[in-house]
Amino acid sequence: MIEEKDRTLKEKSLEKAPTGINGLDDITYGGLPKGRTTLVYGSAGSGKTLMAMEFLVKGAQKYGEPGVFMAFEETAEDLAENFASLGFDLDGMESRDRLLVDHVHIDKSEIEETGEYDLEGLFIRLGLAIDSIGAKRVALDTLEVLFSGFQNEAILRSELRRLFRWLKDRGVTAIVTGERGEASLTRYGLEEYVADCVILLDNRMEEQISTRRLRIIKYRGSKHGTNEYPFLIEEDGISVLPITSLSLEHEVSTERISTGISRLDTMLGGQGYYRGTTVLVSGTAGTGKTSFAAQFCKAACERGERCLYFAFEESPDQITRNMKSIGIKLQPYLDSGLMQIHASRPMAYGLEMHLMGMRKILDTFNPDVIVIDPITNLISAGTEIDVKLMLTRLIDYLKLKNITAICTSLVQRESTEGINAQEISSLMDTWINLRFFESNNERNRGISVVKARGMAHSNQIREYMLTNHGIEIRDVYLGPSGGLLMGSSRDIQEAKETAEIAAQSKNAARRKRELESKLKSLDAQITALNSEFEVQKEELDKLSSEEALRSNALAKDRSEMARIRRADLH
């Protein structure tokens, strides 16, 4: 019973027509309402006509649904020329009966309103166009021109309702474009109520940078994304970058990859980063953030992995030249095609353009690792919140593709408080902080791991050096008072300890010789005493033997004397 009910509800659920527009089907959860009318409105230059035409072109190309584009403003020839720059061959599609573009000329002075006037003629013309190619999709561009001759508001509203009802009765999936109103959402304040789906396109200027936004105002019978979504008009059409399509359900890897610096691998549990994670390398100017990123790129290319480098501060030639000075030669990997460097000025485009451009390069090059150097430069192209939202979208996309990312971040102060300026540290899986330490009138560099999700890591600050053979991280060296020593202070203390060890070794050798000499002297004395002992012992034995002989002789003599004297023997 429950299964039958679910099946019945599914059959009754709203059917959708996919648009084929990048990202739009994600935020509409499948496309526009099939067999119904969608209103796309916005100010001049927001992209209404393009969205309507792309809906028809992609519908015919991808889904086999022919379309009719009825224009009230531009001629068919003008439209064909305009859309040729986007790769849309309108004339070719018309010759194959996949698309019909019809221009309806409307002159306000030629329209005479009467009580019986309506759009019946338009319906007949549109109906013939639909039947001629079996159209499933229709676009009307724009309502303002179509209704420009109406002065009676009651007639206008009535005809608007009848137009939307007629399109629905024909069973075509339609897009109707309209201008944005001043006191209401749309010009006439009625279109948004009679349409089943309403999409607002907005083209705004912020900090002298043009940004486009798309928002679904309503969508009857379907869930949909409700945020403002950035979109771009590119060489192949519209691209919408949704947030709702990026969930936290990506798979994670247990594989570890080297940082390219053996001692840094040791600080990260001995194995380096997790594949598919994001790493933040932060520090003030001159700490070597780019060097760490380049070292990682070199290690990745040596493993045969593809590396993509997005530079927002230096040109590709400058990066390769500078890294060569510390023994990191990137040119061979660039020549072999394993590595690409794409450099651009942050102020050249808006954040959305940067993001969509990066995504397109990612999809084309298909890298294993990427570098964004530095992400803080993007703040000049938008607010801190905008930068965070942009990076959130990018990081989610990278995680979905299991791409390992190194992001460098410039901070203003030698403390971890300054690193969170763009509130991006919480987005990162691993955070490495580079710092300068000043002592004895010199500056030395130190590295520490602030966090590393899912792995054991060192809590020590270690000195590192930029040498002619790459980055070298030195062992922790503590002075007599227990403080960390770096640079010349460390060298002086090491030299002092070396001298002390040498002096101690020399004193020990001298003392050893003295003891050995004394032992030899004692051994000689012992030998002499042993010899004297033997002589004295022999003398003692001799005296003892002679004494025994005398005693025996004396006893014998007494016995003989008694016998001679015939003494009593008892």
Coordinates of C-alpha atoms in Angstrom, one line a residue:
M1 CA 0.0 0.0 0.0
I2 CA 2.8 2.4 0.9
E3 CA 4.8 1.4 -2.2
E4 CA 1.7 2.0 -4.4
K5 CA 1.2 5.4 -2.7
D6 CA 4.9 6.4 -3.3
R7 CA 4.6 5.3 -6.9
T8 CA 1.5 7.4 -7.4
L9 CA 3.1 10.5 -5.8
K10 CA 6.2 10.0 -8.0
E11 CA 4.0 9.8 -11.1
K12 CA 2.3 13.0 -10.1
S13 CA 5.6 14.9 -9.3
L14 CA 6.6 17.8 -11.5
E15 CA 8.4 16.7 -14.6
K16 CA 11.4 18.8 -15.6
A17 CA 13.1 19.8 -18.8
P18 CA 16.9 20.0 -18.4
T19 CA 18.4 23.3 -19.6
G20 CA 21.9 22.0 -20.5
I21 CA 23.2 25.2 -19.0
N22 CA 26.3 24.6 -16.8
G23 CA 25.2 24.7 -13.1
L24 CA 21.6 25.8 -13.7
D25 CA 20.2 22.3 -13.6
D26 CA 22.0 21.8 -10.3
I27 CA 20.3 24.6 -8.5
T28 CA 16.9 23.8 -10.1
Y29 CA 17.3 20.1 -9.3
G30 CA 16.8 18.9 -12.8
G31 CA 15.8 21.9 -15.0
L32 CA 12.8 24.1 -15.7
P33 CA 9.2 22.9 -15.2
K34 CA 8.3 20.8 -18.3
G35 CA 5.3 22.0 -20.2
R36 CA 5.1 25.2 -18.2
T37 CA 6.4 28.8 -18.5
T38 CA 9.5 30.3 -16.8
L39 CA 10.0 34.0 -16.5
V40 CA 13.6 35.2 -16.8
Y41 CA 13.8 38.9 -16.0
G42 CA 16.6 41.4 -15.3
S43 CA 18.1 44.7 -16.4
A44 CA 19.7 45.4 -19.7
G45 CA 22.8 43.4 -20.4
S46 CA 22.1 40.8 -17.7
G47 CA 21.9 37.9 -20.1
K48 CA 18.2 37.2 -20.5
T49 CA 18.2 36.7 -24.3
L50 CA 21.3 34.4 -24.1
M51 CA 19.7 32.2 -21.4
A52 CA 16.6 31.9 -23.5
M53 CA 18.5 31.0 -26.7
E54 CA 20.9 28.6 -24.9
F55 CA 17.9 26.8 -23.4
L56 CA 16.6 26.2 -27.0
V57 CA 20.0 25.3 -28.5
K58 CA 21.0 22.9 -25.8
G59 CA 17.5 21.4 -25.8
A60 CA 17.8 20.6 -29.5
Q61 CA 21.4 19.5 -29.4
K62 CA 21.4 17.4 -26.2
Y63 CA 17.9 16.3 -25.6
G64 CA 16.4 16.2 -29.1
E65 CA 13.7 18.9 -28.4
P66 CA 13.3 21.4 -31.2
G67 CA 12.6 25.0 -30.3
V68 CA 11.0 28.2 -31.5
F69 CA 12.6 31.6 -30.6
M70 CA 10.2 34.4 -31.2
A71 CA 12.0 37.8 -31.1
F72 CA 10.3 41.1 -30.8
E73 CA 13.4 43.2 -30.7
E74 CA 16.3 41.7 -32.8
T75 CA 16.0 40.3 -36.3
A76 CA 16.9 36.7 -37.1
E77 CA 20.0 37.8 -38.9
D78 CA 21.2 39.9 -36.0
L79 CA 20.6 37.0 -33.6
A80 CA 22.5 34.5 -35.9
E81 CA 25.5 36.9 -36.0
N82 CA 25.4 37.6 -32.2
F83 CA 25.3 33.9 -31.2
A84 CA 27.9 32.8 -33.8
S85 CA 30.5 34.2 -31.4
L86 CA 29.4 31.6 -28.8
G87 CA 29.5 28.7 -31.2
F88 CA 25.8 28.6 -31.8
D89 CA 25.0 27.8 -35.5
L90 CA 21.5 29.1 -35.6
D91 CA 21.2 28.9 -39.4
G92 CA 22.5 25.4 -39.5
M93 CA 20.0 24.3 -36.8
E94 CA 17.2 26.0 -38.7
S95 CA 18.1 24.1 -41.9
R96 CA 17.8 20.9 -40.0
D97 CA 14.4 21.9 -38.4
R98 CA 16.0 21.8 -34.9
L99 CA 15.3 25.5 -34.4
L100 CA 13.1 28.3 -35.8
V101 CA 13.9 31.9 -35.2
D102 CA 11.0 34.3 -36.0
H103 CA 11.2 38.0 -35.7
V104 CA 7.9 39.8 -35.1
H105 CA 8.1 43.5 -35.8
I106 CA 5.9 45.5 -33.5
D107 CA 5.5 49.2 -34.0
K108 CA 3.7 51.0 -31.2
S109 CA 2.2 53.5 -33.6
E110 CA 0.6 50.7 -35.7
I111 CA -1.2 49.2 -32.7
E112 CA -4.8 50.4 -32.3
E113 CA -6.4 49.4 -29.1
T114 CA -10.1 48.5 -29.2
G115 CA -12.3 46.7 -26.8
E116 CA -12.0 43.5 -28.9
Y117 CA -8.2 43.7 -29.4
D118 CA -6.1 40.7 -28.2
L119 CA -3.0 38.6 -29.1
E120 CA -4.9 36.1 -31.2
G121 CA -2.8 36.8 -34.3
L122 CA 0.4 36.2 -32.3
F123 CA -1.0 32.9 -31.0
I124 CA -1.8 31.7 -34.6
R125 CA 1.7 32.7 -35.8
L126 CA 3.4 31.0 -32.8
G127 CA 1.2 27.9 -33.1
L128 CA 2.2 27.5 -36.8
A129 CA 5.9 27.9 -35.9
I130 CA 5.6 25.2 -33.2
D131 CA 3.7 22.8 -35.5
S132 CA 6.1 23.3 -38.4
I133 CA 9.1 21.7 -36.6
G134 CA 7.3 19.9 -33.8
A135 CA 8.8 22.3 -31.2
K136 CA 8.9 21.2 -27.5
R137 CA 10.5 24.4 -26.3
V138 CA 9.6 28.1 -26.9
A139 CA 11.3 31.4 -26.0
L140 CA 9.7 34.8 -26.3
D141 CA 12.0 37.8 -26.1
T142 CA 10.8 40.3 -24.6
L143 CA 7.5 41.0 -23.0
E144 CA 8.0 44.8 -22.9
V145 CA 8.2 45.1 -26.6
L146 CA 5.3 42.7 -27.2
F147 CA 3.1 44.8 -24.8
S148 CA 4.6 48.2 -25.6
G149 CA 1.4 49.3 -27.4
F150 CA -1.0 48.6 -24.6
Q151 CA -2.1 51.5 -22.6
N152 CA -5.1 50.0 -20.9
E153 CA -3.7 48.2 -17.8
A154 CA -6.7 45.9 -17.5
I155 CA -6.3 44.6 -21.1
L156 CA -2.6 44.3 -20.6
R157 CA -3.0 42.1 -17.5
S158 CA -5.7 40.0 -19.2
E159 CA -3.5 39.3 -22.2
L160 CA -0.5 38.5 -20.0
R161 CA -2.6 35.8 -18.3
R162 CA -3.9 34.5 -21.6
L163 CA -0.4 34.3 -23.0
F164 CA 0.9 32.2 -20.2
R165 CA -2.2 30.1 -20.2
W166 CA -1.9 29.5 -24.0
L167 CA 1.7 28.4 -23.7
K168 CA 0.8 26.0 -20.9
D169 CA -2.1 24.6 -22.9
R170 CA 0.2 23.9 -25.9
G171 CA 2.3 21.8 -23.5
V172 CA 5.6 23.5 -24.5
T173 CA 8.3 24.4 -22.1
A174 CA 8.7 28.1 -22.4
I175 CA 11.0 30.9 -21.4
V176 CA 9.6 34.4 -21.4
T177 CA 12.1 37.3 -20.9
G178 CA 11.2 40.6 -19.2
E179 CA 12.6 43.8 -17.9
R180 CA 13.1 44.4 -14.2
G181 CA 10.6 46.8 -12.7
E182 CA 11.2 49.8 -10.5
A183 CA 8.4 49.5 -7.9
S184 CA 7.9 45.8 -8.5
L185 CA 10.0 42.8 -9.5
T186 CA 9.0 43.1 -13.1
R187 CA 7.7 45.9 -15.3
Y188 CA 4.0 45.1 -15.1
G189 CA 4.1 43.5 -11.6
L190 CA 2.0 40.5 -12.8
E191 CA 4.4 38.3 -14.7
E192 CA 6.0 36.8 -11.6
Y193 CA 2.6 35.7 -10.4
V194 CA 1.4 33.9 -13.5
A195 CA 4.7 32.2 -14.3
D196 CA 5.5 28.8 -12.7
C197 CA 9.2 29.6 -12.3
V198 CA 10.8 33.0 -12.0
I199 CA 14.5 33.6 -12.4
L200 CA 16.2 37.0 -11.7
L201 CA 19.4 37.9 -13.5
D202 CA 21.4 40.8 -12.1
N203 CA 24.4 42.6 -13.5
R204 CA 25.9 44.9 -10.8
M205 CA 29.0 46.9 -10.4
E206 CA 31.0 46.5 -7.2
E207 CA 34.3 48.3 -6.7
Q208 CA 34.5 49.0 -10.4
I209 CA 34.2 45.3 -11.2
S210 CA 31.2 43.9 -13.0
T211 CA 29.6 40.8 -11.3
R212 CA 26.6 38.8 -12.5
R213 CA 24.2 37.0 -10.1
L214 CA 21.3 34.6 -10.6
R215 CA 18.5 34.0 -8.1
I216 CA 15.4 31.7 -8.4
I217 CA 12.6 33.8 -7.0
K218 CA 10.1 31.0 -7.1
Y219 CA 9.6 27.5 -8.5
R220 CA 6.1 26.0 -8.1
G221 CA 6.1 22.3 -7.2
S222 CA 9.8 21.9 -6.8
K223 CA 12.6 22.5 -4.3
H224 CA 15.3 24.8 -5.6
G225 CA 18.4 26.7 -4.5
T226 CA 17.4 30.0 -2.9
N227 CA 20.8 31.8 -2.7
E228 CA 22.3 34.2 -5.1
Y229 CA 24.6 32.3 -7.5
P230 CA 27.4 33.9 -9.6
F231 CA 27.2 33.2 -13.3
L232 CA 29.4 34.1 -16.2
I233 CA 28.9 34.6 -19.9
E234 CA 31.7 32.7 -21.5
E235 CA 32.7 31.9 -25.1
D236 CA 30.5 28.8 -25.0
G237 CA 27.5 30.2 -23.1
I238 CA 26.4 30.7 -19.5
S239 CA 28.0 29.0 -16.6
V240 CA 26.4 29.1 -13.1
L241 CA 28.4 28.2 -10.1
P242 CA 26.0 26.8 -7.4
I243 CA 26.7 26.1 -3.8
T244 CA 23.8 23.7 -3.3
S245 CA 25.4 21.2 -5.7
L246 CA 28.6 21.0 -3.6
S247 CA 27.9 18.8 -0.6
L248 CA 30.2 17.5 2.1
E249 CA 29.9 14.0 0.8
H250 CA 33.2 13.7 -1.1
E251 CA 35.3 10.6 -0.6
V252 CA 38.6 11.0 1.3
S253 CA 41.9 9.3 0.6
T254 CA 44.3 7.7 3.1
E255 CA 47.2 8.0 0.7
R256 CA 50.0 10.3 1.8
I257 CA 52.2 12.3 -0.6
S258 CA 55.5 13.9 0.1
T259 CA 55.8 17.7 0.6
G260 CA 59.1 17.6 -1.3
I261 CA 61.0 18.4 1.9
S262 CA 62.0 15.3 3.9
R263 CA 62.2 17.2 7.2
L264 CA 58.7 18.7 6.7
D265 CA 57.4 15.2 6.0
T266 CA 58.9 14.2 9.3
M267 CA 57.1 17.1 11.0
L268 CA 53.8 15.8 9.5
G269 CA 54.0 12.3 11.0
G270 CA 56.8 11.2 8.6
Q271 CA 54.7 10.8 5.5
G272 CA 53.6 14.3 4.3
Y273 CA 50.1 15.5 3.3
Y274 CA 47.0 13.4 2.7
R275 CA 46.1 13.3 -1.0
G276 CA 43.1 15.4 -1.9
T277 CA 43.4 17.8 1.1
T278 CA 44.0 21.6 1.2
V279 CA 47.2 23.1 2.7
L280 CA 47.7 26.7 3.8
V281 CA 51.2 28.1 3.8
S282 CA 51.1 31.5 5.5
G283 CA 53.7 34.0 6.4
T284 CA 54.9 37.6 6.0
A285 CA 56.6 38.8 2.9
G286 CA 60.0 37.1 2.2
T287 CA 59.4 34.1 4.4
G288 CA 59.5 31.8 1.3
K289 CA 55.9 30.8 0.8
T290 CA 56.3 30.5 -3.0
S291 CA 59.4 28.5 -2.5
F292 CA 57.5 25.9 -0.4
A293 CA 54.8 25.7 -3.1
A294 CA 57.4 25.3 -5.9
Q295 CA 59.2 22.6 -4.0
F296 CA 55.9 20.7 -3.7
C297 CA 55.3 21.1 -7.4
K298 CA 58.7 19.7 -8.2
A299 CA 58.2 16.7 -6.0
A300 CA 54.8 16.1 -7.6
C301 CA 56.2 16.3 -11.1
E302 CA 59.1 13.9 -10.2
R303 CA 56.4 11.4 -9.2
G304 CA 54.9 11.8 -12.7
E305 CA 51.9 13.8 -11.4
R306 CA 50.3 16.8 -13.2
C307 CA 50.7 20.1 -11.5
L308 CA 48.7 23.3 -12.1
Y309 CA 50.0 26.6 -10.7
F310 CA 47.7 29.7 -10.4
A311 CA 49.8 32.8 -9.9
F312 CA 48.3 36.1 -8.8
E313 CA 51.5 38.0 -8.1
E314 CA 54.3 36.9 -10.4
S315 CA 54.6 36.0 -14.1
P316 CA 55.5 32.4 -15.1
D317 CA 59.0 33.5 -16.3
Q318 CA 59.6 35.3 -13.0
I319 CA 58.5 32.3 -11.0
T320 CA 60.8 29.9 -12.9
R321 CA 63.7 32.3 -12.7
N322 CA 63.4 33.0 -9.0
M323 CA 63.0 29.3 -8.1
K324 CA 66.0 28.4 -10.2
S325 CA 68.1 30.5 -7.8
I326 CA 67.4 28.0 -5.0
G327 CA 67.9 24.9 -7.1
I328 CA 64.2 24.3 -8.0
K329 CA 64.2 24.0 -11.8
L330 CA 60.6 24.0 -13.0
Q331 CA 61.2 24.7 -16.7
P332 CA 61.8 21.0 -17.7
Y333 CA 58.3 20.1 -16.2
L334 CA 56.7 23.0 -18.1
D335 CA 58.3 21.9 -21.3
S336 CA 57.2 18.3 -20.8
G337 CA 53.6 19.3 -20.2
L338 CA 53.5 17.9 -16.6
M339 CA 53.1 21.5 -15.2
Q340 CA 51.3 24.6 -16.3
I341 CA 51.5 28.1 -14.8
H342 CA 48.5 30.4 -15.3
A343 CA 49.1 34.0 -14.2
S344 CA 46.6 36.8 -14.0
R345 CA 46.0 40.1 -12.2
P346 CA 43.4 39.7 -9.4
M347 CA 41.8 43.0 -10.5
A348 CA 41.5 41.9 -14.1
Y349 CA 38.2 40.1 -13.4
G350 CA 35.7 39.6 -10.7
L351 CA 35.9 36.7 -8.3
E352 CA 33.4 34.7 -10.3
M353 CA 35.3 35.1 -13.5
H354 CA 38.5 33.9 -11.7
L355 CA 36.7 30.9 -10.2
M356 CA 35.0 29.9 -13.4
G357 CA 38.3 30.3 -15.3
M358 CA 40.1 28.2 -12.8
R359 CA 37.4 25.5 -13.0
K360 CA 37.6 25.4 -16.7
I361 CA 41.4 25.0 -16.7
L362 CA 41.1 22.3 -14.0
D363 CA 38.6 20.4 -16.1
T364 CA 40.8 20.7 -19.2
F365 CA 44.3 20.0 -17.7
N366 CA 43.0 17.5 -15.0
P367 CA 45.9 18.0 -12.5
D368 CA 46.8 15.9 -9.5
V369 CA 48.0 18.9 -7.5
I370 CA 47.5 22.7 -7.7
V371 CA 49.0 25.8 -6.2
I372 CA 47.2 29.1 -5.6
D373 CA 49.7 31.8 -4.9
P374 CA 48.7 33.9 -3.1
I375 CA 45.0 33.7 -2.2
T376 CA 45.2 36.9 -0.2
N377 CA 45.6 38.9 -3.5
L378 CA 42.1 38.0 -4.4
I379 CA 40.8 40.4 -1.6
S380 CA 41.4 43.2 -4.1
A381 CA 38.7 41.7 -6.4
G382 CA 36.0 41.4 -3.7
T383 CA 35.2 41.6 0.0
E384 CA 36.6 39.2 2.6
I385 CA 33.2 37.4 2.7
D386 CA 33.2 37.1 -1.1
V387 CA 36.7 35.7 -1.1
K388 CA 35.8 33.1 1.5
L389 CA 32.7 32.1 -0.4
M390 CA 34.7 31.8 -3.6
L391 CA 37.4 29.7 -1.9
T392 CA 34.7 27.5 -0.3
R393 CA 33.3 26.7 -3.7
L394 CA 36.7 26.1 -5.1
I395 CA 37.9 23.9 -2.2
D396 CA 34.7 21.8 -2.3
Y397 CA 35.2 21.3 -6.1
L398 CA 38.9 20.3 -5.5
K399 CA 37.9 17.8 -2.9
L400 CA 35.3 16.3 -5.2
K401 CA 38.0 15.7 -7.8
N402 CA 40.5 14.5 -5.1
I403 CA 43.0 17.2 -6.0
T404 CA 45.7 18.3 -3.5
A405 CA 46.0 22.1 -3.2
I406 CA 48.6 24.3 -1.7
C407 CA 47.4 27.9 -1.0
T408 CA 49.8 30.6 0.1
S409 CA 48.6 33.5 2.3
L410 CA 50.4 36.8 3.0
V411 CA 50.0 38.0 6.5
Q412 CA 50.8 41.4 8.0
R413 CA 52.0 40.5 11.4
E414 CA 54.4 37.9 12.9
S415 CA 51.7 36.1 14.8
T416 CA 48.9 33.6 14.1
E417 CA 46.3 36.3 14.8
G418 CA 47.1 38.0 11.5
I419 CA 46.8 34.8 9.5
N420 CA 43.0 34.5 9.7
A421 CA 42.4 37.8 8.0
Q422 CA 40.4 36.2 5.2
E423 CA 38.9 33.6 7.6
I424 CA 40.2 30.9 5.3
S425 CA 42.3 29.0 7.8
S426 CA 39.3 27.0 9.0
L427 CA 38.7 25.8 5.4
M428 CA 42.2 24.2 5.3
D429 CA 43.1 20.7 6.4
T430 CA 46.8 21.5 7.1
W431 CA 48.2 24.9 8.2
I432 CA 51.9 25.6 8.0
N433 CA 53.1 29.0 9.4
L434 CA 56.4 30.6 8.3
R435 CA 57.9 33.3 10.5
F436 CA 60.9 35.6 10.9
F437 CA 62.8 35.5 14.2
E438 CA 65.1 38.5 15.0
S439 CA 68.1 38.2 17.3
N440 CA 71.6 39.6 17.3
N441 CA 70.7 42.1 14.6
E442 CA 69.7 39.4 12.1
R443 CA 66.5 37.8 10.8
N444 CA 66.1 34.0 10.6
R445 CA 63.2 31.9 9.3
G446 CA 61.2 29.5 11.4
I447 CA 58.5 27.0 10.4
S448 CA 55.8 25.4 12.5
V449 CA 52.7 23.2 11.9
V450 CA 49.7 25.0 13.3
K451 CA 47.3 22.1 12.5
A452 CA 47.2 18.9 10.5
R453 CA 43.8 17.2 10.5
G454 CA 43.9 13.4 10.8
M455 CA 47.6 13.0 11.4
A456 CA 50.2 13.3 14.2
H457 CA 52.4 16.4 13.7
S458 CA 55.3 18.2 15.4
N459 CA 54.6 21.0 17.8
Q460 CA 58.1 22.4 17.5
I461 CA 59.4 25.5 15.7
R462 CA 62.3 24.7 13.4
E463 CA 64.7 26.8 11.5
Y464 CA 64.7 26.5 7.8
M465 CA 67.0 27.9 5.1
L466 CA 66.7 28.7 1.4
T467 CA 69.8 27.2 0.0
N468 CA 71.1 26.7 -3.6
H469 CA 69.7 23.1 -3.5
G470 CA 66.3 23.9 -2.2
I471 CA 64.7 24.3 1.2
E472 CA 66.6 22.8 4.2
I473 CA 64.9 22.4 7.6
R474 CA 67.3 22.1 10.4
D475 CA 67.0 20.2 13.7
V476 CA 65.7 22.0 16.7
Y477 CA 68.6 23.5 18.6
L478 CA 68.2 24.8 22.1
G479 CA 70.6 27.1 23.9
P480 CA 71.9 26.7 27.5
S481 CA 68.8 28.5 28.8
G482 CA 66.5 26.3 26.9
G483 CA 65.6 28.9 24.2
L484 CA 65.5 28.2 20.5
L485 CA 68.7 29.3 18.7
M486 CA 68.9 30.2 15.0
G487 CA 71.4 31.7 12.6
S488 CA 74.7 33.1 13.9
S489 CA 73.6 32.6 17.5
R490 CA 73.2 28.9 16.8
D491 CA 76.5 28.8 14.9
I492 CA 78.4 30.6 17.8
Q493 CA 76.8 28.3 20.3
E494 CA 77.7 25.2 18.2
A495 CA 81.3 26.4 17.8
K496 CA 81.5 27.1 21.5
E497 CA 80.2 23.6 22.3
T498 CA 82.6 22.1 19.7
A499 CA 85.5 23.9 21.3
E500 CA 84.5 22.7 24.7
I501 CA 84.2 19.2 23.5
A502 CA 87.6 19.4 21.9
A503 CA 89.2 20.8 25.1
Q504 CA 87.5 18.1 27.1
S505 CA 88.8 15.5 24.7
K506 CA 92.3 16.9 24.9
N507 CA 92.2 16.9 28.7
A508 CA 90.9 13.4 28.8
A509 CA 93.8 12.3 26.4
R510 CA 96.4 13.9 28.6
R511 CA 94.9 12.4 31.8
K512 CA 94.8 9.1 30.1
R513 CA 98.5 9.3 29.2
E514 CA 99.3 10.3 32.8
L515 CA 97.4 7.4 34.2
E516 CA 98.9 5.0 31.7
S517 CA 102.4 6.1 32.7
K518 CA 101.6 5.7 36.4
L519 CA 100.2 2.3 35.7
K520 CA 103.4 1.3 33.9
S521 CA 105.4 2.6 36.9
L522 CA 103.3 0.7 39.3
D523 CA 103.5 -2.4 37.2
A524 CA 107.3 -2.1 37.2
Q525 CA 107.3 -1.7 41.0
I526 CA 105.0 -4.6 41.3
T527 CA 107.4 -6.7 39.2
A528 CA 110.4 -5.7 41.3
L529 CA 108.5 -6.4 44.5
N530 CA 107.4 -9.8 43.1
S531 CA 111.0 -10.6 42.3
E532 CA 112.2 -9.5 45.8
F533 CA 109.3 -11.5 47.2
E534 CA 110.6 -14.6 45.5
V535 CA 114.1 -14.1 46.8
Q536 CA 112.9 -13.5 50.3
K537 CA 110.6 -16.5 50.0
E538 CA 113.5 -18.7 48.9
E539 CA 115.7 -17.5 51.7
L540 CA 112.8 -18.2 54.1
D541 CA 112.3 -21.7 52.7
K542 CA 116.1 -22.3 53.0
L543 CA 116.2 -21.3 56.6
S544 CA 113.2 -23.4 57.4
S545 CA 114.8 -26.4 55.7
E546 CA 118.1 -26.0 57.5
E547 CA 116.3 -25.5 60.9
A548 CA 114.4 -28.7 60.3
L549 CA 117.6 -30.6 59.5
R550 CA 119.3 -29.3 62.6
S551 CA 116.4 -30.3 64.7
N552 CA 116.3 -33.9 63.2
A553 CA 120.1 -34.3 63.7
L554 CA 119.9 -33.1 67.3
A555 CA 117.1 -35.5 68.1
K556 CA 119.0 -38.4 66.5
D557 CA 122.1 -37.5 68.5
R558 CA 120.2 -37.6 71.8
S559 CA 118.7 -40.9 71.0
E560 CA 122.1 -42.4 70.2
M561 CA 123.6 -41.0 73.3
A562 CA 120.9 -42.6 75.4
R563 CA 121.4 -45.9 73.9
I564 CA 125.1 -45.8 74.5
R565 CA 124.5 -44.9 78.2
R566 CA 121.9 -47.7 78.4
A567 CA 119.3 -45.5 79.6
D568 CA 115.9 -46.8 80.4
L569 CA 113.7 -47.0 77.5
H570 CA 110.2 -46.2 78.3

